[in-house]
Amino acid sequence: LELKNQYTGQTVNNAKEQWMYDRDPRELCFQFDKRILAYFCVDHTDVFMTTRLNKGDTFFLPFNQGSAGAGKNGGAGNPAAADGDFAVSYIWREVFQRDSLMDILHRFMNLETKEEKVRRKNGKEDKVVKKTLIFPRYHQLDVVRKLVAHVKQHGSGSNYLIQHSAGSGKSNSIAWVAHRLSTLFNVENQPIFSSVIVVTDRTVLDAQLRNTISGHDHTRGVIAAIDDEMTSQDLKDAINAGARIIITTLQKFPVIYQEVEITQGKGFAIIVD
């Protein structure tokens, strides 16, 4: 963390410049996915972060709660600080508290790998593997933890609405929620949900959503993606076989009501994108 103090005329912008121009990303310490997992810029009022240093092309994401507080409609930034405190105190009181940090390392951080096509000057295309180290933003941590805590306390049967703006990491939020719900147990040590079913409204299964969810777990048989080459019968079979996480399209979803052999005592979490 680079900590800056407005009283001495420095802000998060000075911290960003320090990470970009005073740190050499070629040094082993600062190389991507080697020694340091995330770089934070913190002043009295704002927090930004990145997981990759790349000189002037370094891209920082806001790590603020929102002006009205976590989960409430508002603008950018953080709520005003309480007397004698800082607006960014949630960073050390909550996010980097030891249990929270272990939870982030264990359940949230993920190395995302994507294959992209790059056009060369001669017109030919090359495939390039792009890696991104995902560190959850504050609003993602907040919504996943609140939702999981409510389900732990009340069990299945509740409805939740999560509003995401464009570019705010919806696919990762869905992936984290799906994986957490698929491994939740009640006080009798029984799984709360037999399966977690993620439904997207696209006719062709969203490749980004599927890859994001799959990228968080590499155990075979945990995730079943019912893509456009599969049928409603495949969805039925996946549910009846008890696949932990199932990703499907809205067009195939009605089979759940028509043909699935739902026995008493089974519970399903439905996440609709």
Short mmCIF file of C-alpha atoms in Angstrom, two decimals:
data_model
loop_
_atom_site.label_atom_id
_atom_site.label_comp_id
_atom_site.label_asym_id
_atom_site.label_seq_id
_atom_site.Cartn_x
_atom_site.Cartn_y
_atom_site.Cartn_z
CA LEU A 1 0.00 0.00 0.00
CA GLU A 2 1.12 3.52 -0.79
CA LEU A 3 -0.43 5.74 1.90
CA LYS A 4 -0.84 9.43 1.12
CA ASN A 5 -1.78 12.36 3.31
CA GLN A 6 -3.85 15.28 1.99
CA TYR A 7 -2.50 17.46 4.80
CA THR A 8 0.92 17.32 3.13
CA GLY A 9 -0.55 17.93 -0.33
CA GLN A 10 -0.54 14.35 -1.62
CA THR A 11 -3.44 12.17 -2.77
CA VAL A 12 -4.06 8.78 -4.38
CA ASN A 13 -2.91 10.32 -7.66
CA ASN A 14 0.59 10.71 -6.24
CA ALA A 15 0.45 7.08 -5.13
CA LYS A 16 -0.56 6.00 -8.64
CA GLU A 17 2.36 7.90 -10.15
CA GLN A 18 4.71 6.35 -7.63
CA TRP A 19 3.62 2.82 -8.58
CA MET A 20 3.76 3.61 -12.30
CA TYR A 21 7.02 5.53 -12.59
CA ASP A 22 9.09 4.86 -9.46
CA ARG A 23 8.72 1.07 -9.55
CA ASP A 24 10.27 -1.04 -12.30
CA PRO A 25 7.87 -3.86 -13.32
CA ARG A 26 10.88 -5.81 -14.64
CA GLU A 27 12.26 -6.23 -11.13
CA LEU A 28 11.45 -9.63 -9.66
CA CYS A 29 9.64 -8.02 -6.75
CA PHE A 30 7.23 -6.19 -9.05
CA GLN A 31 6.83 -8.76 -11.83
CA PHE A 32 3.29 -9.87 -12.55
CA ASP A 33 2.01 -12.77 -10.41
CA LYS A 34 5.35 -13.27 -8.66
CA ARG A 35 5.89 -11.55 -5.30
CA ILE A 36 3.10 -9.00 -4.88
CA LEU A 37 -0.56 -9.81 -5.47
CA ALA A 38 -2.06 -6.31 -5.44
CA TYR A 39 -0.93 -2.68 -5.28
CA PHE A 40 -3.09 -0.20 -3.36
CA CYS A 41 -3.22 3.60 -3.37
CA VAL A 42 -4.82 5.07 -0.23
CA ASP A 43 -5.36 8.61 1.01
CA HIS A 44 -7.85 10.08 3.52
CA THR A 45 -10.86 9.72 1.21
CA ASP A 46 -10.18 7.29 -1.66
CA VAL A 47 -8.73 3.87 -2.45
CA PHE A 48 -7.57 2.49 -5.82
CA MET A 49 -5.84 -0.78 -6.66
CA THR A 50 -4.26 -2.84 -9.46
CA THR A 51 -2.73 -6.30 -9.76
CA ARG A 52 -0.27 -5.48 -12.56
CA LEU A 53 2.33 -2.72 -12.83
CA ASN A 54 2.93 -1.64 -16.42
CA LYS A 55 4.53 1.81 -16.26
CA GLY A 56 2.24 4.45 -17.82
CA ASP A 57 -0.25 1.80 -18.97
CA THR A 58 -0.98 0.62 -15.43
CA PHE A 59 -4.75 0.44 -14.96
CA PHE A 60 -6.12 1.25 -11.50
CA LEU A 61 -9.61 0.27 -10.36
CA PRO A 62 -11.52 2.10 -7.61
CA PHE A 63 -11.77 0.22 -4.33
CA ASN A 64 -14.30 2.55 -2.71
CA GLN A 65 -17.62 1.77 -1.02
CA GLY A 66 -19.64 4.36 -2.94
CA SER A 67 -20.67 7.76 -1.60
CA ALA A 68 -23.73 6.42 0.23
CA GLY A 69 -22.01 3.36 1.66
CA ALA A 70 -21.79 -0.27 0.62
CA GLY A 71 -24.79 -1.60 -1.27
CA LYS A 72 -26.64 1.72 -1.38
CA ASN A 73 -27.41 3.93 -4.37
CA GLY A 74 -24.86 6.71 -4.62
CA GLY A 75 -21.98 8.14 -6.57
CA ALA A 76 -18.25 7.55 -6.57
CA GLY A 77 -16.06 7.76 -3.47
CA ASN A 78 -16.80 6.94 0.16
CA PRO A 79 -19.19 8.24 2.82
CA ALA A 80 -17.91 11.08 4.96
CA ALA A 81 -15.79 9.93 7.87
CA ALA A 82 -17.21 9.73 11.36
CA ASP A 83 -15.71 12.02 13.97
CA GLY A 84 -12.14 11.06 14.73
CA ASP A 85 -11.99 8.47 11.94
CA PHE A 86 -11.07 8.27 8.26
CA ALA A 87 -13.40 7.66 5.32
CA VAL A 88 -11.11 4.80 4.27
CA SER A 89 -10.86 3.07 7.66
CA TYR A 90 -12.76 0.08 6.22
CA ILE A 91 -9.48 -0.90 4.53
CA TRP A 92 -7.73 -1.80 7.79
CA ARG A 93 -10.77 -2.41 10.00
CA GLU A 94 -12.45 -4.80 7.57
CA VAL A 95 -10.73 -5.71 4.29
CA PHE A 96 -7.23 -6.40 5.63
CA GLN A 97 -8.35 -7.85 8.94
CA ARG A 98 -6.61 -11.23 9.10
CA ASP A 99 -9.65 -13.51 8.59
CA SER A 100 -10.91 -11.33 5.76
CA LEU A 101 -7.53 -11.36 4.04
CA MET A 102 -7.28 -15.16 4.30
CA ASP A 103 -10.81 -15.42 2.86
CA ILE A 104 -9.80 -13.21 -0.10
CA LEU A 105 -6.70 -15.30 -0.79
CA HIS A 106 -8.59 -18.57 -0.45
CA ARG A 107 -11.95 -17.88 -2.09
CA PHE A 108 -11.72 -14.75 -4.20
CA MET A 109 -8.34 -14.29 -5.86
CA ASN A 110 -8.08 -16.01 -9.22
CA LEU A 111 -5.70 -16.03 -12.18
CA GLU A 112 -7.91 -15.52 -15.23
CA THR A 113 -6.54 -16.79 -18.55
CA LYS A 114 -8.02 -15.66 -21.86
CA GLU A 115 -7.00 -16.40 -25.44
CA GLU A 116 -7.22 -13.33 -27.68
CA LYS A 117 -6.56 -12.77 -31.38
CA VAL A 118 -4.04 -10.08 -32.28
CA ARG A 119 -3.72 -8.85 -35.86
CA ARG A 120 -0.14 -8.37 -37.06
CA LYS A 121 1.01 -5.72 -39.57
CA ASN A 122 1.03 -8.28 -42.41
CA GLY A 123 -2.65 -8.95 -41.80
CA LYS A 124 -2.23 -12.35 -40.15
CA GLU A 125 -3.71 -13.10 -36.77
CA ASP A 126 -1.87 -14.54 -33.79
CA LYS A 127 -3.40 -16.04 -30.69
CA VAL A 128 -2.11 -14.46 -27.50
CA VAL A 129 -2.76 -15.76 -23.99
CA LYS A 130 -3.69 -12.89 -21.70
CA LYS A 131 -3.51 -13.41 -17.94
CA THR A 132 -5.28 -11.23 -15.40
CA LEU A 133 -4.94 -11.59 -11.66
CA ILE A 134 -8.38 -10.94 -10.17
CA PHE A 135 -8.58 -9.23 -6.79
CA PRO A 136 -12.20 -8.53 -5.74
CA ARG A 137 -13.34 -4.92 -5.64
CA TYR A 138 -15.02 -3.72 -2.48
CA HIS A 139 -18.59 -3.89 -3.79
CA GLN A 140 -17.99 -7.49 -4.87
CA LEU A 141 -16.62 -8.53 -1.49
CA ASP A 142 -19.55 -6.82 0.19
CA VAL A 143 -22.34 -8.38 -1.87
CA VAL A 144 -20.94 -11.93 -1.84
CA ARG A 145 -20.35 -11.90 1.91
CA LYS A 146 -23.74 -10.36 2.72
CA LEU A 147 -25.63 -12.80 0.51
CA VAL A 148 -23.78 -15.86 1.85
CA ALA A 149 -24.29 -14.74 5.46
CA HIS A 150 -28.05 -14.32 4.88
CA VAL A 151 -28.36 -17.77 3.30
CA LYS A 152 -26.37 -19.33 6.15
CA GLN A 153 -28.76 -17.80 8.65
CA HIS A 154 -32.08 -18.24 6.83
CA GLY A 155 -31.47 -21.15 4.44
CA SER A 156 -33.01 -21.37 0.98
CA GLY A 157 -36.20 -19.65 -0.15
CA SER A 158 -35.19 -15.97 -0.27
CA ASN A 159 -34.96 -13.70 -3.31
CA TYR A 160 -32.14 -11.22 -3.88
CA LEU A 161 -31.59 -8.47 -6.45
CA ILE A 162 -27.99 -7.45 -7.18
CA GLN A 163 -27.56 -4.39 -9.37
CA HIS A 164 -24.31 -4.04 -11.32
CA SER A 165 -23.21 -1.24 -13.59
CA ALA A 166 -21.41 -2.04 -16.85
CA GLY A 167 -17.77 -2.99 -16.35
CA SER A 168 -18.07 -3.54 -12.61
CA GLY A 169 -17.23 -7.25 -12.64
CA LYS A 170 -20.64 -8.93 -12.86
CA SER A 171 -19.31 -12.25 -14.18
CA ASN A 172 -16.85 -12.60 -11.30
CA SER A 173 -19.53 -11.69 -8.76
CA ILE A 174 -21.77 -14.42 -10.20
CA ALA A 175 -18.89 -16.91 -10.11
CA TRP A 176 -18.03 -16.15 -6.49
CA VAL A 177 -21.68 -16.37 -5.40
CA ALA A 178 -22.19 -19.65 -7.29
CA HIS A 179 -19.14 -21.31 -5.77
CA ARG A 180 -19.90 -20.12 -2.25
CA LEU A 181 -23.54 -21.27 -2.41
CA SER A 182 -22.49 -24.66 -3.80
CA THR A 183 -20.39 -25.34 -0.70
CA LEU A 184 -22.71 -24.00 2.02
CA PHE A 185 -23.81 -26.42 4.73
CA ASN A 186 -26.49 -26.10 7.41
CA VAL A 187 -26.16 -26.87 11.13
CA GLU A 188 -26.82 -30.59 10.42
CA ASN A 189 -23.81 -30.49 8.06
CA GLN A 190 -26.04 -31.03 5.02
CA PRO A 191 -25.63 -28.97 1.82
CA ILE A 192 -28.20 -26.16 1.69
CA PHE A 193 -28.45 -26.49 -2.11
CA SER A 194 -28.30 -29.66 -4.18
CA SER A 195 -27.21 -27.60 -7.19
CA VAL A 196 -26.59 -23.98 -8.09
CA ILE A 197 -28.07 -23.18 -11.52
CA VAL A 198 -26.81 -20.09 -13.35
CA VAL A 199 -29.21 -18.95 -16.08
CA THR A 200 -28.24 -16.46 -18.80
CA ASP A 201 -30.71 -14.91 -21.24
CA ARG A 202 -28.46 -15.31 -24.27
CA THR A 203 -29.38 -17.97 -26.83
CA VAL A 204 -25.70 -18.96 -27.04
CA LEU A 205 -24.23 -19.58 -23.62
CA ASP A 206 -22.10 -16.60 -22.61
CA ALA A 207 -18.52 -17.79 -23.06
CA GLN A 208 -17.15 -15.18 -20.65
CA LEU A 209 -19.56 -16.18 -17.90
CA ARG A 210 -18.90 -19.89 -18.44
CA ASN A 211 -15.12 -19.44 -18.48
CA THR A 212 -15.17 -17.18 -15.44
CA ILE A 213 -17.17 -19.66 -13.36
CA SER A 214 -15.08 -22.61 -14.58
CA GLY A 215 -11.86 -20.72 -13.86
CA HIS A 216 -12.64 -20.63 -10.15
CA ASP A 217 -12.68 -24.41 -9.78
CA HIS A 218 -10.66 -27.03 -11.64
CA THR A 219 -12.23 -30.10 -10.01
CA ARG A 220 -13.78 -32.38 -12.64
CA GLY A 221 -17.54 -32.87 -12.43
CA VAL A 222 -18.19 -29.82 -10.26
CA ILE A 223 -19.39 -27.61 -13.14
CA ALA A 224 -21.70 -28.57 -16.00
CA ALA A 225 -22.00 -26.05 -18.85
CA ILE A 226 -25.09 -26.76 -20.97
CA ASP A 227 -24.03 -24.86 -24.08
CA ASP A 228 -25.69 -24.39 -27.47
CA GLU A 229 -24.48 -27.80 -28.67
CA MET A 230 -26.34 -29.55 -25.87
CA THR A 231 -30.04 -30.11 -25.26
CA SER A 232 -32.60 -29.79 -22.50
CA GLN A 233 -32.04 -33.50 -21.86
CA ASP A 234 -28.43 -32.71 -20.95
CA LEU A 235 -29.70 -30.09 -18.49
CA LYS A 236 -32.11 -32.60 -17.00
CA ASP A 237 -29.34 -35.18 -16.65
CA ALA A 238 -26.98 -32.67 -15.00
CA ILE A 239 -29.60 -31.69 -12.42
CA ASN A 240 -30.63 -35.27 -11.68
CA ALA A 241 -26.94 -36.25 -11.39
CA GLY A 242 -26.45 -33.55 -8.77
CA ALA A 243 -23.83 -31.41 -10.55
CA ARG A 244 -22.79 -28.76 -8.03
CA ILE A 245 -22.89 -25.81 -10.47
CA ILE A 246 -24.86 -25.83 -13.73
CA ILE A 247 -24.68 -23.03 -16.31
CA THR A 248 -27.47 -22.91 -18.89
CA THR A 249 -29.55 -20.61 -21.09
CA LEU A 250 -33.05 -19.33 -20.45
CA GLN A 251 -34.29 -21.28 -23.48
CA LYS A 252 -33.43 -24.61 -21.82
CA PHE A 253 -34.48 -23.60 -18.32
CA PRO A 254 -38.23 -24.60 -18.47
CA VAL A 255 -37.15 -28.26 -18.45
CA ILE A 256 -36.60 -27.88 -14.71
CA TYR A 257 -40.35 -27.55 -14.13
CA GLN A 258 -41.38 -30.14 -16.69
CA GLU A 259 -39.07 -33.12 -16.40
CA VAL A 260 -36.62 -32.92 -13.53
CA GLU A 261 -37.06 -35.55 -10.86
CA ILE A 262 -37.07 -33.23 -7.88
CA THR A 263 -37.38 -35.31 -4.76
CA GLN A 264 -38.47 -33.90 -1.43
CA GLY A 265 -35.67 -32.24 0.48
CA LYS A 266 -33.72 -30.97 -2.51
CA GLY A 267 -32.98 -27.26 -2.72
CA PHE A 268 -31.77 -25.27 -5.72
CA ALA A 269 -30.14 -21.86 -5.92
CA ILE A 270 -31.06 -20.08 -9.15
CA ILE A 271 -28.82 -17.20 -10.27
CA VAL A 272 -30.34 -15.32 -13.22
CA ASP A 273 -28.04 -13.10 -15.28
#
